[in-house]
Amino acid sequence: MKSIETYKFKGKRALIRVDFNVPLDDSFSIVDDSRILAALPTIKCVLEGGGVPILMSHLGRPKNGYTEQFSLRHLCQHLSELIGAEVLFANDCIGPEAESVVQAASECQVVLLENLRFHGGEKKGDDFFSKSLSKLGDVYINDAFGTAHRAHASTAIIANYFADEKMFGFLMNQEMLSLNTVLNESKKPFTAILGGAKITGKIEIINQLLNRVTNLIIGGGMAYTFIKATGGNIGASLIEEDRLELALKIMKNASDKGVQIYLPIDSINAQEISNDAPLKYTAINEIPTNWKGLDIGFKTIELFRNVILNSKTIMWNGPMGVFETTAFQEGTKEIAQAVSEATQNGAYSLVGGGDSVSAVNKFQLRDKISYVSTGGGGFIRIY
Ligand code: AMP
């Protein structure tokens, strides 16, 4: 492995795997460009060193080849403005089309390849596809933390085709450093806060965390499965019926390992997710039939706040309620505030996962968190 800090890019085509999986609106405008911003240091480093950045990424989940909605072409203009250089777009990420655009690119220009996932070989980690991609660069840089845990063609297999000329980008280095601080050098008490809709998809994270944390706070939609599993009435709240046993197992595991689990004690409920819907406040285990728990209540906020403010290391992934709707944003806002206060008092905080990152941005607390990770599912799995 080479280091991006010292590598001489002069005259080299640097094939960079970035994570440009950004949300687009109906007219294909970028809604949140954080992931592009996060890749800029690496792109600029190659340009300033006299190399040509060849950018490759996936966008969304296209099923059958080219789909306009998922074309990376929509990013070109904004990308060019952000980098301050001309961006040449290749309509395909491999083959003659890609090769000719790459050949035509000169110093001070950037190439953006079309969505990798228009080819099934990307997700399958196909060897031929990886090799075809590898032809486009003299050197390979992986700077796509969000997908780094997956053995896809452009994130893992491709590295086999660059014997020595490969390295991580700045974002990847930073992400790994911050994860290492949290997971392996964490000062205690270490509190992990998990929220969001589902337990499914977070099981691996939970198991990893139980070996490391002092406290595990569980909020958001996933908390209701735990409450139901322990005999509470959760009305029409989000529930994963097939995860009830798992929830109990997680609680037992936590207690065996001496990890304190904190679940919500009260709930803000409504019959629909709307700012105009009447609200009903109840204890977490007394939600009436037909009512959905959509945010944590003030007693829970108080409880979680105290735990957070007494922590020296904090990791947060997943909102405490349906924070996209103003009526149900208070819990997430208060928890974001508590994490930022703890950070001002000297704790190290890591916030990751798309929704928690949007929440921190929404409440303008980004610069009060030690590290905001671009990774979603990849957040912890690579460890
Ligand atoms: P995830 O992708 O599992 O992290 O889930 C994120 C989503 O969970 C966000 O869009 C939230 O609106 C949603 N969410 C959080 N709390 C709840 C809740 N109590 N009921 C339903 N959805 C929720």
Short mmCIF file of C-alpha atoms in Angstrom, two decimals, residues 105-290:
data_model
loop_
_atom_site.label_atom_id
_atom_site.label_comp_id
_atom_site.label_asym_id
_atom_site.label_seq_id
_atom_site.Cartn_x
_atom_site.Cartn_y
_atom_site.Cartn_z
CA ALA A 105 -8.59 13.63 -20.63
CA SER A 106 -5.62 15.84 -19.93
CA GLU A 107 -4.09 17.43 -16.87
CA CYS A 108 -6.53 19.72 -15.00
CA GLN A 109 -9.52 17.67 -16.20
CA VAL A 110 -11.53 15.08 -14.32
CA VAL A 111 -13.37 12.04 -15.70
CA LEU A 112 -16.61 10.78 -14.18
CA LEU A 113 -17.63 7.28 -15.25
CA GLU A 114 -21.28 6.21 -15.51
CA ASN A 115 -22.90 4.30 -12.61
CA LEU A 116 -21.00 1.10 -11.81
CA ARG A 117 -24.22 -0.69 -10.90
CA PHE A 118 -25.53 -0.47 -14.46
CA HIS A 119 -23.36 -3.58 -14.76
CA GLY A 120 -24.38 -6.62 -12.70
CA GLY A 121 -20.68 -7.46 -12.35
CA GLU A 122 -20.17 -4.65 -9.83
CA LYS A 123 -22.22 -6.15 -6.99
CA LYS A 124 -21.23 -9.70 -7.91
CA GLY A 125 -17.57 -8.77 -7.58
CA ASP A 126 -17.05 -10.12 -11.12
CA ASP A 127 -13.44 -10.63 -12.05
CA PHE A 128 -13.71 -9.66 -15.72
CA PHE A 129 -15.61 -6.47 -14.85
CA SER A 130 -12.98 -5.59 -12.21
CA LYS A 131 -10.21 -6.13 -14.73
CA SER A 132 -11.97 -3.95 -17.33
CA LEU A 133 -12.25 -1.15 -14.79
CA SER A 134 -8.64 -1.51 -13.75
CA LYS A 135 -7.49 -0.76 -17.33
CA LEU A 136 -8.65 2.84 -16.85
CA GLY A 137 -6.07 3.79 -14.24
CA ASP A 138 -2.35 3.61 -13.51
CA VAL A 139 -3.06 3.78 -9.82
CA TYR A 140 -6.12 2.84 -7.71
CA ILE A 141 -7.45 4.84 -4.78
CA ASN A 142 -10.26 3.61 -2.57
CA ASP A 143 -12.07 6.53 -0.95
CA ALA A 144 -15.57 5.05 -0.69
CA PHE A 145 -15.98 4.37 2.97
CA GLY A 146 -19.76 3.87 2.72
CA THR A 147 -19.31 0.77 0.58
CA ALA A 148 -15.89 -0.36 1.73
CA HIS A 149 -17.27 -3.29 3.71
CA ARG A 150 -18.74 -4.89 0.59
CA ALA A 151 -16.71 -7.18 -1.66
CA HIS A 152 -17.83 -5.45 -4.86
CA ALA A 153 -15.76 -5.23 -8.02
CA SER A 154 -14.73 -1.59 -7.64
CA THR A 155 -14.13 -1.64 -3.89
CA ALA A 156 -12.30 -4.90 -3.34
CA ILE A 157 -11.68 -7.20 -6.31
CA ILE A 158 -10.15 -4.45 -8.46
CA ALA A 159 -7.31 -4.03 -5.96
CA ASN A 160 -5.91 -7.38 -7.17
CA TYR A 161 -5.09 -5.72 -10.49
CA PHE A 162 -2.87 -3.07 -8.93
CA ALA A 163 0.02 -4.98 -7.43
CA ASP A 164 1.58 -2.06 -5.66
CA GLU A 165 -0.01 1.07 -7.03
CA LYS A 166 -2.95 1.30 -4.65
CA MET A 167 -3.88 3.32 -1.62
CA PHE A 168 -6.69 4.72 0.50
CA GLY A 169 -7.91 8.27 -0.02
CA PHE A 170 -8.09 10.96 2.65
CA LEU A 171 -11.70 10.26 3.55
CA MET A 172 -11.09 6.57 4.03
CA ASN A 173 -8.03 7.27 6.18
CA GLN A 174 -9.95 9.73 8.32
CA GLU A 175 -12.92 7.41 8.74
CA MET A 176 -10.73 4.54 9.83
CA LEU A 177 -8.83 6.71 12.27
CA SER A 178 -12.02 7.92 13.91
CA LEU A 179 -13.55 4.44 14.07
CA ASN A 180 -10.36 3.21 15.64
CA THR A 181 -10.49 5.97 18.25
CA VAL A 182 -14.03 5.00 19.13
CA LEU A 183 -13.83 1.25 19.03
CA ASN A 184 -10.33 0.46 20.17
CA GLU A 185 -9.18 3.45 22.16
CA SER A 186 -12.47 4.55 23.67
CA LYS A 187 -12.43 6.25 27.04
CA LYS A 188 -15.13 4.92 29.35
CA PRO A 189 -18.00 5.36 29.91
CA PHE A 190 -18.64 4.56 26.26
CA THR A 191 -22.25 5.04 25.16
CA ALA A 192 -23.69 3.88 21.86
CA ILE A 193 -27.01 5.33 20.73
CA LEU A 194 -28.97 3.38 18.15
CA GLY A 195 -32.22 4.42 16.53
CA GLY A 196 -33.97 4.39 13.19
CA ALA A 197 -36.67 2.16 11.89
CA LYS A 198 -35.44 -1.39 12.23
CA ILE A 199 -33.30 -3.81 14.16
CA THR A 200 -32.79 -5.76 10.94
CA GLY A 201 -29.59 -4.56 9.36
CA LYS A 202 -28.19 -3.46 12.72
CA ILE A 203 -27.77 -6.85 14.37
CA GLU A 204 -24.12 -7.10 13.47
CA ILE A 205 -23.52 -3.60 14.79
CA ILE A 206 -25.30 -4.38 18.05
CA ASN A 207 -23.28 -7.55 18.61
CA GLN A 208 -20.02 -5.70 17.95
CA LEU A 209 -21.01 -2.91 20.29
CA LEU A 210 -21.99 -5.19 23.16
CA ASN A 211 -18.34 -6.22 23.43
CA ARG A 212 -17.20 -2.65 23.80
CA VAL A 213 -19.72 -0.24 25.27
CA THR A 214 -20.72 0.68 28.82
CA ASN A 215 -24.23 1.81 27.83
CA LEU A 216 -26.45 1.06 24.86
CA ILE A 217 -29.30 3.51 24.29
CA ILE A 218 -32.02 2.27 21.95
CA GLY A 219 -34.58 4.71 20.56
CA GLY A 220 -36.55 5.32 17.37
CA GLY A 221 -38.79 2.79 15.69
CA MET A 222 -36.61 -0.17 16.63
CA ALA A 223 -37.21 0.42 20.35
CA TYR A 224 -40.87 -0.62 20.06
CA THR A 225 -39.91 -4.18 19.17
CA PHE A 226 -37.93 -4.34 22.42
CA ILE A 227 -40.86 -2.90 24.40
CA LYS A 228 -43.30 -5.40 22.88
CA ALA A 229 -40.85 -8.24 23.56
CA THR A 230 -40.86 -7.30 27.24
CA GLY A 231 -44.66 -7.34 27.39
CA GLY A 232 -45.56 -3.69 26.68
CA ASN A 233 -48.53 -2.43 24.64
CA ILE A 234 -47.20 -0.57 21.64
CA GLY A 235 -50.45 -0.02 19.73
CA ALA A 236 -49.83 0.35 16.00
CA SER A 237 -46.15 1.33 16.39
CA LEU A 238 -43.47 -0.07 14.10
CA ILE A 239 -42.86 -3.71 14.96
CA GLU A 240 -40.68 -6.49 13.64
CA GLU A 241 -42.63 -9.54 14.81
CA ASP A 242 -39.86 -11.87 13.69
CA ARG A 243 -37.31 -10.02 15.83
CA LEU A 244 -39.06 -10.28 19.20
CA GLU A 245 -36.95 -13.19 20.37
CA LEU A 246 -33.83 -11.58 19.06
CA ALA A 247 -34.64 -8.44 21.06
CA LEU A 248 -34.82 -10.53 24.24
CA LYS A 249 -31.58 -12.26 23.35
CA ILE A 250 -29.85 -8.92 22.86
CA MET A 251 -31.06 -7.80 26.29
CA LYS A 252 -29.83 -11.01 27.90
CA ASN A 253 -26.46 -10.71 26.11
CA ALA A 254 -26.11 -7.14 27.29
CA SER A 255 -26.79 -8.10 30.88
CA ASP A 256 -24.32 -11.02 30.69
CA LYS A 257 -21.66 -8.63 29.43
CA GLY A 258 -22.44 -5.95 32.01
CA VAL A 259 -23.74 -3.49 29.39
CA GLN A 260 -26.53 -1.23 30.60
CA ILE A 261 -29.37 -1.01 28.05
CA TYR A 262 -31.58 2.09 28.10
CA LEU A 263 -34.95 1.92 26.37
CA PRO A 264 -37.50 4.75 26.10
CA ILE A 265 -39.91 5.17 29.02
CA ASP A 266 -42.45 7.44 27.33
CA SER A 267 -43.70 8.05 23.82
CA ILE A 268 -45.28 10.72 21.61
CA ASN A 269 -47.98 9.01 19.58
CA ALA A 270 -50.21 9.86 16.65
CA GLN A 271 -52.47 7.99 14.27
CA GLU A 272 -50.64 9.23 11.22
CA ILE A 273 -47.31 10.75 10.36
CA SER A 274 -48.40 14.34 9.80
CA ASN A 275 -47.78 17.69 11.43
CA ASP A 276 -51.55 18.17 11.74
CA ALA A 277 -52.29 14.84 13.41
CA PRO A 278 -53.55 15.02 17.02
CA LEU A 279 -50.88 13.79 19.48
CA LYS A 280 -51.23 11.52 22.48
CA TYR A 281 -48.53 11.27 25.13
CA THR A 282 -48.26 7.97 27.02
CA ALA A 283 -45.89 5.71 28.91
CA ILE A 284 -43.91 3.64 26.40
CA ASN A 285 -45.74 0.42 27.30
CA GLU A 286 -49.27 1.88 27.32
CA ILE A 287 -49.79 2.99 23.74
CA PRO A 288 -53.47 2.54 22.80
CA THR A 289 -54.57 0.44 19.84
CA ASN A 290 -54.37 2.36 16.52
#
